Tab-separated table of C-alpha atoms (C1' of nucleotides) in Angstrom:
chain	number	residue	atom	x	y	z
A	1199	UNK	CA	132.465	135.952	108.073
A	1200	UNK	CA	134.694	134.259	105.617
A	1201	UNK	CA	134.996	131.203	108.183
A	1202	UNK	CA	131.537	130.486	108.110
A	1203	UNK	CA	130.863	130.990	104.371
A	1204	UNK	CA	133.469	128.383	103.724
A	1205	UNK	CA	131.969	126.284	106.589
A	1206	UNK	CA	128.279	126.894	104.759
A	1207	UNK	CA	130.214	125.748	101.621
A	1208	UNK	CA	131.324	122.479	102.811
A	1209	UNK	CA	127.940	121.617	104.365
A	1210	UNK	CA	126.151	122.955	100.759
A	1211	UNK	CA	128.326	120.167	99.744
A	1212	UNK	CA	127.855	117.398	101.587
A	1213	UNK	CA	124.131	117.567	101.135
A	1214	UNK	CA	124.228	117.548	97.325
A	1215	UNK	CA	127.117	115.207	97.432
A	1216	UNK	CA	124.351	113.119	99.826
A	1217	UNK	CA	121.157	113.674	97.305
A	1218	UNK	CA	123.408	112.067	94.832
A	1219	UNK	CA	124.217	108.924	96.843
A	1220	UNK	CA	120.110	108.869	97.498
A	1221	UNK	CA	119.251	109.500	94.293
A	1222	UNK	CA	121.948	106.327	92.697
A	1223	UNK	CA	120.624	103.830	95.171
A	1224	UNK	CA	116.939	104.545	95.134
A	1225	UNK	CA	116.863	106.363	98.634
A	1226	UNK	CA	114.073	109.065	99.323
A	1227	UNK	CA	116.587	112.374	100.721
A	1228	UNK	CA	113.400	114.086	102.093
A	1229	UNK	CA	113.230	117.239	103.627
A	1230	UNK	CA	113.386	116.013	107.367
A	1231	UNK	CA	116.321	114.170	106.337
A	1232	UNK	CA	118.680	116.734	104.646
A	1233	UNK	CA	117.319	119.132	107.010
A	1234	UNK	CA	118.498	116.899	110.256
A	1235	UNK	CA	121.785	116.190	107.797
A	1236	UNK	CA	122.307	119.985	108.002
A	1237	UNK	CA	122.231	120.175	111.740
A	1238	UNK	CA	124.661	117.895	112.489
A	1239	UNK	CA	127.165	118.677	109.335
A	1240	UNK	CA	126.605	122.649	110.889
A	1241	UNK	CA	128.889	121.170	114.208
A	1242	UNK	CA	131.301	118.690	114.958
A	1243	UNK	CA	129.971	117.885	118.239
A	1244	UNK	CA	127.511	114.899	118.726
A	1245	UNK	CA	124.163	116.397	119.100
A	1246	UNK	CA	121.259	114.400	121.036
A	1247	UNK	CA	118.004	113.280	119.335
A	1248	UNK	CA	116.216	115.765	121.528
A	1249	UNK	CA	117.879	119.034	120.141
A	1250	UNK	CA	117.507	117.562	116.422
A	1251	UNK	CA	113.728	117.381	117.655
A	1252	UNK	CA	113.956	121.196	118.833
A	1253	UNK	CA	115.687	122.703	115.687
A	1254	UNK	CA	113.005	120.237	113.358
A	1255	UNK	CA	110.015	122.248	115.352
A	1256	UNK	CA	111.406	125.316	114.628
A	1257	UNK	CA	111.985	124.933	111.156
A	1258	UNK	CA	108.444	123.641	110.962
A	1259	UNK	CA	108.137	119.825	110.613
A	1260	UNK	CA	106.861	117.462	113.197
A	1261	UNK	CA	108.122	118.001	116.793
A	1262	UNK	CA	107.044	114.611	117.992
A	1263	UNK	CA	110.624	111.863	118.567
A	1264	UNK	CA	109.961	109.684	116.278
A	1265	UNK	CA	110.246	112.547	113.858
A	1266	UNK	CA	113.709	113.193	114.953
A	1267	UNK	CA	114.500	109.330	115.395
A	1268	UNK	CA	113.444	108.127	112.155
A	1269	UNK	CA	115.800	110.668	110.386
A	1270	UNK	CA	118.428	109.483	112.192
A	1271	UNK	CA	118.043	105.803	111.837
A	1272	UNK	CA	117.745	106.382	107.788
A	1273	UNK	CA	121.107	108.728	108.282
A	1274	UNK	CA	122.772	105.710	110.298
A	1275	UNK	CA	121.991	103.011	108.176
A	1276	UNK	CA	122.819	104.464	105.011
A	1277	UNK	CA	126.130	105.883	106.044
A	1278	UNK	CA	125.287	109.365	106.327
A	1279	UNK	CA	125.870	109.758	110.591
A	1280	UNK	CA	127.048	107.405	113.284
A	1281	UNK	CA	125.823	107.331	116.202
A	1282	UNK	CA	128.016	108.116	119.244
A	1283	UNK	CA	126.953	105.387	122.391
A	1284	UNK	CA	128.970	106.712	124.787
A	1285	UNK	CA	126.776	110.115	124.423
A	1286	UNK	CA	123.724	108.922	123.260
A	1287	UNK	CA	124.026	111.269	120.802
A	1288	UNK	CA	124.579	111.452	116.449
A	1289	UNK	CA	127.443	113.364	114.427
A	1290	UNK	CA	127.684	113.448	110.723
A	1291	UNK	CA	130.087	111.226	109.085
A	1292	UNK	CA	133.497	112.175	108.167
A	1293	UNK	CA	133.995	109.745	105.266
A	1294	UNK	CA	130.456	109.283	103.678
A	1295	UNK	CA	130.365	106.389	101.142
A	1296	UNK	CA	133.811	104.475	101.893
A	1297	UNK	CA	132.647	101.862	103.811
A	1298	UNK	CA	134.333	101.890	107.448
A	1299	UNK	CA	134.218	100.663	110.511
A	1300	UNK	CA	134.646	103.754	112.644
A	1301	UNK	CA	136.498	104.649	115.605
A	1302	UNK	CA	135.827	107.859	117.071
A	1303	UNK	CA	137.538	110.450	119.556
A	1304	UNK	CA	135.071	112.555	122.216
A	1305	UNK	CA	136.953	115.512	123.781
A	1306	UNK	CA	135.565	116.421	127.169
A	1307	UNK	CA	137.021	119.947	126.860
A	1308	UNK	CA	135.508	120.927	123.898
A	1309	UNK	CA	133.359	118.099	123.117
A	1310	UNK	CA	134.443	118.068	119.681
A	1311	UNK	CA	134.001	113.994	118.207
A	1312	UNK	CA	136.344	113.184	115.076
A	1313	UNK	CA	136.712	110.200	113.096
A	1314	UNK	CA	139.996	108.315	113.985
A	1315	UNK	CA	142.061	106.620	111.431
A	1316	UNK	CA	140.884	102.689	112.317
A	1317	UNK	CA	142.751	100.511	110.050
A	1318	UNK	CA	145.705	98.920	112.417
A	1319	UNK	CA	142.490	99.064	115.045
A	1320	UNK	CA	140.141	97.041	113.352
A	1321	UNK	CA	142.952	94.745	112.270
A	1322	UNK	CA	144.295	94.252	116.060
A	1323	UNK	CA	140.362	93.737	116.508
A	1324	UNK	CA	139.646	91.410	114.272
A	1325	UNK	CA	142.892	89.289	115.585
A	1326	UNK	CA	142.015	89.217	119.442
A	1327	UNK	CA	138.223	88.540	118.001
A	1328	UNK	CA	139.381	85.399	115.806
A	1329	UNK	CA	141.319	83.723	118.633
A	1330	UNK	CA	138.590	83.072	120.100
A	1331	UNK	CA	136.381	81.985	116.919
A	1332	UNK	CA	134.061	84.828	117.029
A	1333	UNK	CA	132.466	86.322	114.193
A	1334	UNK	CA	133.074	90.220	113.762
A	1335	UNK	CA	129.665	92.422	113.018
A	1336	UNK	CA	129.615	95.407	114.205
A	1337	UNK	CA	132.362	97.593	116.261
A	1338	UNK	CA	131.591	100.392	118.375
A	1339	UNK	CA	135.127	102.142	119.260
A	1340	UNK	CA	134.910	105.561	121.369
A	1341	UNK	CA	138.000	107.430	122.875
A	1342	UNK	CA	137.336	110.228	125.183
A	1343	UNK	CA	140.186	112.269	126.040
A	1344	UNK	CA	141.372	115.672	125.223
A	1345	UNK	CA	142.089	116.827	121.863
A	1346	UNK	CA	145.354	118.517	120.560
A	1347	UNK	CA	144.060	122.135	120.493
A	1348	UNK	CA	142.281	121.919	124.150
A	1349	UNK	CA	145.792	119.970	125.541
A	1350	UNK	CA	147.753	123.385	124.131
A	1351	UNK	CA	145.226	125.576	125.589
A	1352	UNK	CA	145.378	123.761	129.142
A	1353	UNK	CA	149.026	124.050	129.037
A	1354	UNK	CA	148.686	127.486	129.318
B	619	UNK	CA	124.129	70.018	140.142
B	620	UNK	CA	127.802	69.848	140.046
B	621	UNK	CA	128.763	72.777	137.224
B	622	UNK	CA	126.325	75.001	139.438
B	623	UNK	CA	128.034	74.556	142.539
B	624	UNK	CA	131.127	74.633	140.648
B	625	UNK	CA	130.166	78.005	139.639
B	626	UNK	CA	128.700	78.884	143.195
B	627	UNK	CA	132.501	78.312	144.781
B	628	UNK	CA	133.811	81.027	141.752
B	629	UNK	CA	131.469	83.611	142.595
B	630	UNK	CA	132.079	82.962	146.215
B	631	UNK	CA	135.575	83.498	145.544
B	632	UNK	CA	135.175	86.966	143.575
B	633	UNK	CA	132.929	87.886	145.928
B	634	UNK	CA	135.810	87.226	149.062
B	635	UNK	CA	138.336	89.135	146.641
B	636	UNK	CA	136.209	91.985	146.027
B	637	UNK	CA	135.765	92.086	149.873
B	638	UNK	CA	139.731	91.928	150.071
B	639	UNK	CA	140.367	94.916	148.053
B	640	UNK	CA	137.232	97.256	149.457
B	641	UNK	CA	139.575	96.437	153.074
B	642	UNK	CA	142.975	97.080	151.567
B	643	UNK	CA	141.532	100.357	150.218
B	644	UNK	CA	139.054	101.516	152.849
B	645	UNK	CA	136.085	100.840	150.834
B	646	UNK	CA	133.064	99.468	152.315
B	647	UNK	CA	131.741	96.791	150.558
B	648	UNK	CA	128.089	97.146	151.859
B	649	UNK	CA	125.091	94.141	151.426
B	650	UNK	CA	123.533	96.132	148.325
B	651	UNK	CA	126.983	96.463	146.607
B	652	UNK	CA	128.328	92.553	147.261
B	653	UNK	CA	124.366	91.672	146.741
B	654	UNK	CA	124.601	93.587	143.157
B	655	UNK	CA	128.384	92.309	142.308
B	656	UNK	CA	127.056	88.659	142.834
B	657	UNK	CA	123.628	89.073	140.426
B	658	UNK	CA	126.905	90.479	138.022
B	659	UNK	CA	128.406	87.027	138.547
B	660	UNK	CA	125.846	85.104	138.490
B	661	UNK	CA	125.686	85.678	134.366
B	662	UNK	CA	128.360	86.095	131.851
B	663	UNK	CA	125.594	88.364	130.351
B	664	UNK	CA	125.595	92.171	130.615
B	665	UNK	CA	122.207	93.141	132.855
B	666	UNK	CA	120.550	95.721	132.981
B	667	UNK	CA	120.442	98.049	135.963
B	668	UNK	CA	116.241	97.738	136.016
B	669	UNK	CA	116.915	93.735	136.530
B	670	UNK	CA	119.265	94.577	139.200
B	671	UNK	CA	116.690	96.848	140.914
B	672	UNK	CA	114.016	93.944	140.707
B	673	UNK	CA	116.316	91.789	142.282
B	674	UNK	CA	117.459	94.328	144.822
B	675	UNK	CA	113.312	94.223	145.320
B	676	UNK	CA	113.200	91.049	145.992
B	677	UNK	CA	116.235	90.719	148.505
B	678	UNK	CA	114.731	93.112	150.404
B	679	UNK	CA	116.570	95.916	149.409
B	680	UNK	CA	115.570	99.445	148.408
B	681	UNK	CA	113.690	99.460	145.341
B	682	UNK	CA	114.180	102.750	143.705
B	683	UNK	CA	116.658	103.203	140.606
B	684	UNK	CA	118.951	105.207	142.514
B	685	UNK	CA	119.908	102.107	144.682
B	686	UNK	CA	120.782	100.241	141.945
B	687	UNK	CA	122.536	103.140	140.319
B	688	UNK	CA	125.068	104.253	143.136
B	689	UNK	CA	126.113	100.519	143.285
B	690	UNK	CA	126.630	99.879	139.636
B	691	UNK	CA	128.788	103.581	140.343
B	692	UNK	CA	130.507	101.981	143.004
B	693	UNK	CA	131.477	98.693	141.229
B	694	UNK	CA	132.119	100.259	137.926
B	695	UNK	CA	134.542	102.851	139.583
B	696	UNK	CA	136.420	100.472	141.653
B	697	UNK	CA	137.236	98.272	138.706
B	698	UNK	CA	134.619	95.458	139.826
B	699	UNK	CA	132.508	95.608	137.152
B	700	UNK	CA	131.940	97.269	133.584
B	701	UNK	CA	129.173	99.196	131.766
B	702	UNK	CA	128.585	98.213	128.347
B	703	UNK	CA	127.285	101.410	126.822
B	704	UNK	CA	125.883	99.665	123.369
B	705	UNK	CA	123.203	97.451	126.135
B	706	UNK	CA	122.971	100.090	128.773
B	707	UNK	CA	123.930	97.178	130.775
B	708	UNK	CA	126.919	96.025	133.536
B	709	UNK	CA	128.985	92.885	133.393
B	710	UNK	CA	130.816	92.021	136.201
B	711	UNK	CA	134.709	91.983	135.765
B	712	UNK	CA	136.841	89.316	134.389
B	713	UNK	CA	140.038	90.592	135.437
B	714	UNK	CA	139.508	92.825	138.697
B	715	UNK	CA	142.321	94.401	140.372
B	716	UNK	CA	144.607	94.334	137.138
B	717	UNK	CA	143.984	97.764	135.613
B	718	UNK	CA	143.090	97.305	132.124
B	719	UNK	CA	141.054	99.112	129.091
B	720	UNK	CA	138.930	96.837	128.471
B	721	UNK	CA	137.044	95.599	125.057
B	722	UNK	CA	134.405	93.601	125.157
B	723	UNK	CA	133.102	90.431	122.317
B	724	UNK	CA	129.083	90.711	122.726
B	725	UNK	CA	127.087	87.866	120.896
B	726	UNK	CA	124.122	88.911	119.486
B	727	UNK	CA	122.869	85.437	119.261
B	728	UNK	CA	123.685	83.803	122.832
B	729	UNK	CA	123.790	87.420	124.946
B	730	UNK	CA	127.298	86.221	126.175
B	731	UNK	CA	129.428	88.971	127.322
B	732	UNK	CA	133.194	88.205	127.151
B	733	UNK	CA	136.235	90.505	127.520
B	734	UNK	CA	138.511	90.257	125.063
B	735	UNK	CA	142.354	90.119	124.599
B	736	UNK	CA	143.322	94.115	124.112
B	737	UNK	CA	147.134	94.854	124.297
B	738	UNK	CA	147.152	95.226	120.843
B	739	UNK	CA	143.910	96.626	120.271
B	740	UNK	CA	144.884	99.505	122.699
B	741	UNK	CA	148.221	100.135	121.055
B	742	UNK	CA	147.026	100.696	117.588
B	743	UNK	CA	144.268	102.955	119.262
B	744	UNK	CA	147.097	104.932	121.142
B	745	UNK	CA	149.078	105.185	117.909
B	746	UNK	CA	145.345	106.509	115.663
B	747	UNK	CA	144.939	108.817	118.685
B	748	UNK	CA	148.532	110.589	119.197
B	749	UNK	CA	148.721	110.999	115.448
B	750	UNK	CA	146.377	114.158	115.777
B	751	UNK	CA	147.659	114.770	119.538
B	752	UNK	CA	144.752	113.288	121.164
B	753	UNK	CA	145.438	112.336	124.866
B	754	UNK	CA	143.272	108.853	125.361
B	755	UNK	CA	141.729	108.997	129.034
B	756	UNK	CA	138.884	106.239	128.634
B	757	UNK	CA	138.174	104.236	126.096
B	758	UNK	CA	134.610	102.347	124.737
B	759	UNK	CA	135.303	98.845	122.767
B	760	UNK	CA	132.244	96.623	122.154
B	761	UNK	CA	132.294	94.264	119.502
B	762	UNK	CA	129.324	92.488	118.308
B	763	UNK	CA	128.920	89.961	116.529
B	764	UNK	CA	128.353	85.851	116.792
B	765	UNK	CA	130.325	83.960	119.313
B	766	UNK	CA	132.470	81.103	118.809
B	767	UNK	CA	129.792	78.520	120.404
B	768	UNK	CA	126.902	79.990	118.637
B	769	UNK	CA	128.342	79.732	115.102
B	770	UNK	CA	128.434	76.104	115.667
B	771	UNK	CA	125.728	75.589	116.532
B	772	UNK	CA	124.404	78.014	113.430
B	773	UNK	CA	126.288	75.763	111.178
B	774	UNK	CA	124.123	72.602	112.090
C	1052	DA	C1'	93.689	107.799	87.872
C	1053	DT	C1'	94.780	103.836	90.936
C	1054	DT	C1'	97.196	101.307	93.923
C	1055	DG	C1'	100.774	99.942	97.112
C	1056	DA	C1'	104.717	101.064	99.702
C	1057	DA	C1'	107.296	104.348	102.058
C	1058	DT	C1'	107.214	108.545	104.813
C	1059	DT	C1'	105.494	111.618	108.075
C	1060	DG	C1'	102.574	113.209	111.992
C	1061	DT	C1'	100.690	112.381	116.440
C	1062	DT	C1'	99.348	110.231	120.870
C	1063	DA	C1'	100.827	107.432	124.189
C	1064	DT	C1'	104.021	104.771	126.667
C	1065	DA	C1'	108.309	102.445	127.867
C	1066	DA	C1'	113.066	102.398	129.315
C	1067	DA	C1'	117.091	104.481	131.339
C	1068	DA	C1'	119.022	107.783	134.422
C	1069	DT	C1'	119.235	111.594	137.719
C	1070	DC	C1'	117.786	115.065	141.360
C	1071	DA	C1'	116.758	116.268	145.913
C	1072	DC	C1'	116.085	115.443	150.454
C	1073	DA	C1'	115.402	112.669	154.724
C	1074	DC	C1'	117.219	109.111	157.677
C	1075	DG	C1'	120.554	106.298	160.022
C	1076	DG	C1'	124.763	103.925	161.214
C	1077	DG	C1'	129.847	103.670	161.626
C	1078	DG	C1'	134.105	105.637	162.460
C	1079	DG	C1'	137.191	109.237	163.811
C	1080	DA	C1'	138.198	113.398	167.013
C	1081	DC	C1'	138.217	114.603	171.321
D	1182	DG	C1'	133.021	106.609	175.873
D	1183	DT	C1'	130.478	110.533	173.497
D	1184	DC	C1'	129.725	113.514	169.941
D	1185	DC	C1'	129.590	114.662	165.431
D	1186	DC	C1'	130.028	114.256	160.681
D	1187	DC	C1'	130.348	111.754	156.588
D	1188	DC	C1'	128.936	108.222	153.807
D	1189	DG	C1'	125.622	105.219	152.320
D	1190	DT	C1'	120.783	104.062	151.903
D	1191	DG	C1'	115.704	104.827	151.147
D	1192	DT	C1'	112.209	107.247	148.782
D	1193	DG	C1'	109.473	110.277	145.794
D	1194	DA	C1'	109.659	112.981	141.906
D	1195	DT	C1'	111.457	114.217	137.600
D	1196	DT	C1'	114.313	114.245	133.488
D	1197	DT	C1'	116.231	112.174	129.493
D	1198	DT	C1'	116.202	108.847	125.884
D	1199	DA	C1'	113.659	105.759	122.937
D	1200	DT	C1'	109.823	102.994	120.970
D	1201	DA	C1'	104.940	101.321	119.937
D	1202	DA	C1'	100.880	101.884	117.424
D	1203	DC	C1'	98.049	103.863	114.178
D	1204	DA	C1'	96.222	107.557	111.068
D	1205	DA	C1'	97.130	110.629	107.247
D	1206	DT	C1'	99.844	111.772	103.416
D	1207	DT	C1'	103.053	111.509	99.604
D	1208	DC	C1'	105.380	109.317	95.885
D	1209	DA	C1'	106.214	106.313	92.141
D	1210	DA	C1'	105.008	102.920	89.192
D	1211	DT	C1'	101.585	101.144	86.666
DNA sequence: ATTGAATTGTTATAAAATCACACGGGGGAC
DNA sequence: GTCCCCCGTGTGATTTTATAACAATTCAAT
């Protein structure tokens, strides 16, 4: 299908696009990592540890969760994925290298998770934060909802 | 001591209110749920529901995680208390009865647990999420970071 | 080639959450 | 009041999610 081949095109290049960041600030992109890069760039649905770890045994490499874990942890902290807490699950980031504070929307229909523009978010964040003196880190920001196409659909 | 007793006649209080509401709105506020809503109030910290269930132990109450878990459902759904999804843990509510989305400031230094002011915080995530048509049903805000207290105390 | 650090593989275990079913008490229908 | 049913509780078992600990391997720099 056309769809697909374009889709296969976009995830071709995110991974070199992702080899490149490795490969500028020292990072090892090994094969368990680009190949658990793949799986989640392949959907835009959060996908749980535990069906990384499935789709790793089958493509050969260790099947044990620390496997799958690791992966994701080096994905995480270097930008590549965010992790999803309301799901306990990973999805592939949107906006790889700009550094952001994400906010993400979860639709229960579909179960589709985008990144949401943040910028007036974090701001109104940071405000109600500083009122009260504390110190901003880390923000976790999840909507769940439904999403424009599923809302249409519903309608019907 | 005096602050503890101080503290004693607030939880006392939230617990009455709690009671209120169940009896406005034919809930039943059983032993194990106002038992679990006080351990809530007892800390301004977010607690896990395997604490709970040791506590629950020790009261004399069933032991098994499903005890703890339909309470923490009960509290969480009536507006009494709130799961932080980033600790797998509940806080009790600072504001029950007055519906709110809530955000919460979590210091990673201190384990404090506060809700924070989100009028604002919730507009600008309203405005991100009907930009792409996204209907907002529930929303996850956890900040973390270093409360006001503990950078203070840092700075010594 | 040699070494040291990072990565992967594996076993085991911990932590968090749910399922399924039995029991009992409280409240409404009559 | 009595009956019955629903809701809540108790319990055992299981599932799902995540980490600890250590051995084996790979890679890169020397």
């Amino acid at each position: 299908m056309f769809g697909s081949h374009e889709h296969n095109h976009c995830i071709e290049q995110a991974l070199t696009s992702a080899e490149e960041k490795c490969a500028e600030n020292g990072l090892r992109f090994t094969p368990v990592r680009r190949k658990v890069l793949e799986l989640l760039l392949e959907e835009h649905k959060a996908i749980g540890a535990y069906a990384i770890l499935d789709a790793l045994r089958e493509a050969g490499f260790g099947s044990q969760p620390p496997v799958a874990y690791r992966a994701l942890d080096f994905l995480v902290s270097h930008g590549f994925a965010h992790r999803i807490e309301r799901l306990n699950a990973f999805v592939a980031c949107a906006h790889p290298g700009e550094f952001h504070a994400p906010a993400f929307m979860i639709c229960t229909s579909c179960n589709l998770v985008t990144e949401a523009n943040t910028s007036a978010v974090n701001q109104a964040l940071e405000a109600a934060a500083a009122e009260t003196g504390f110190k901003v880190e880390q923000t976790v920001i999840e909507i769940e909802g439904v999403c424009h196409d599923c809302r249409d659909a519903d309608a019907q």
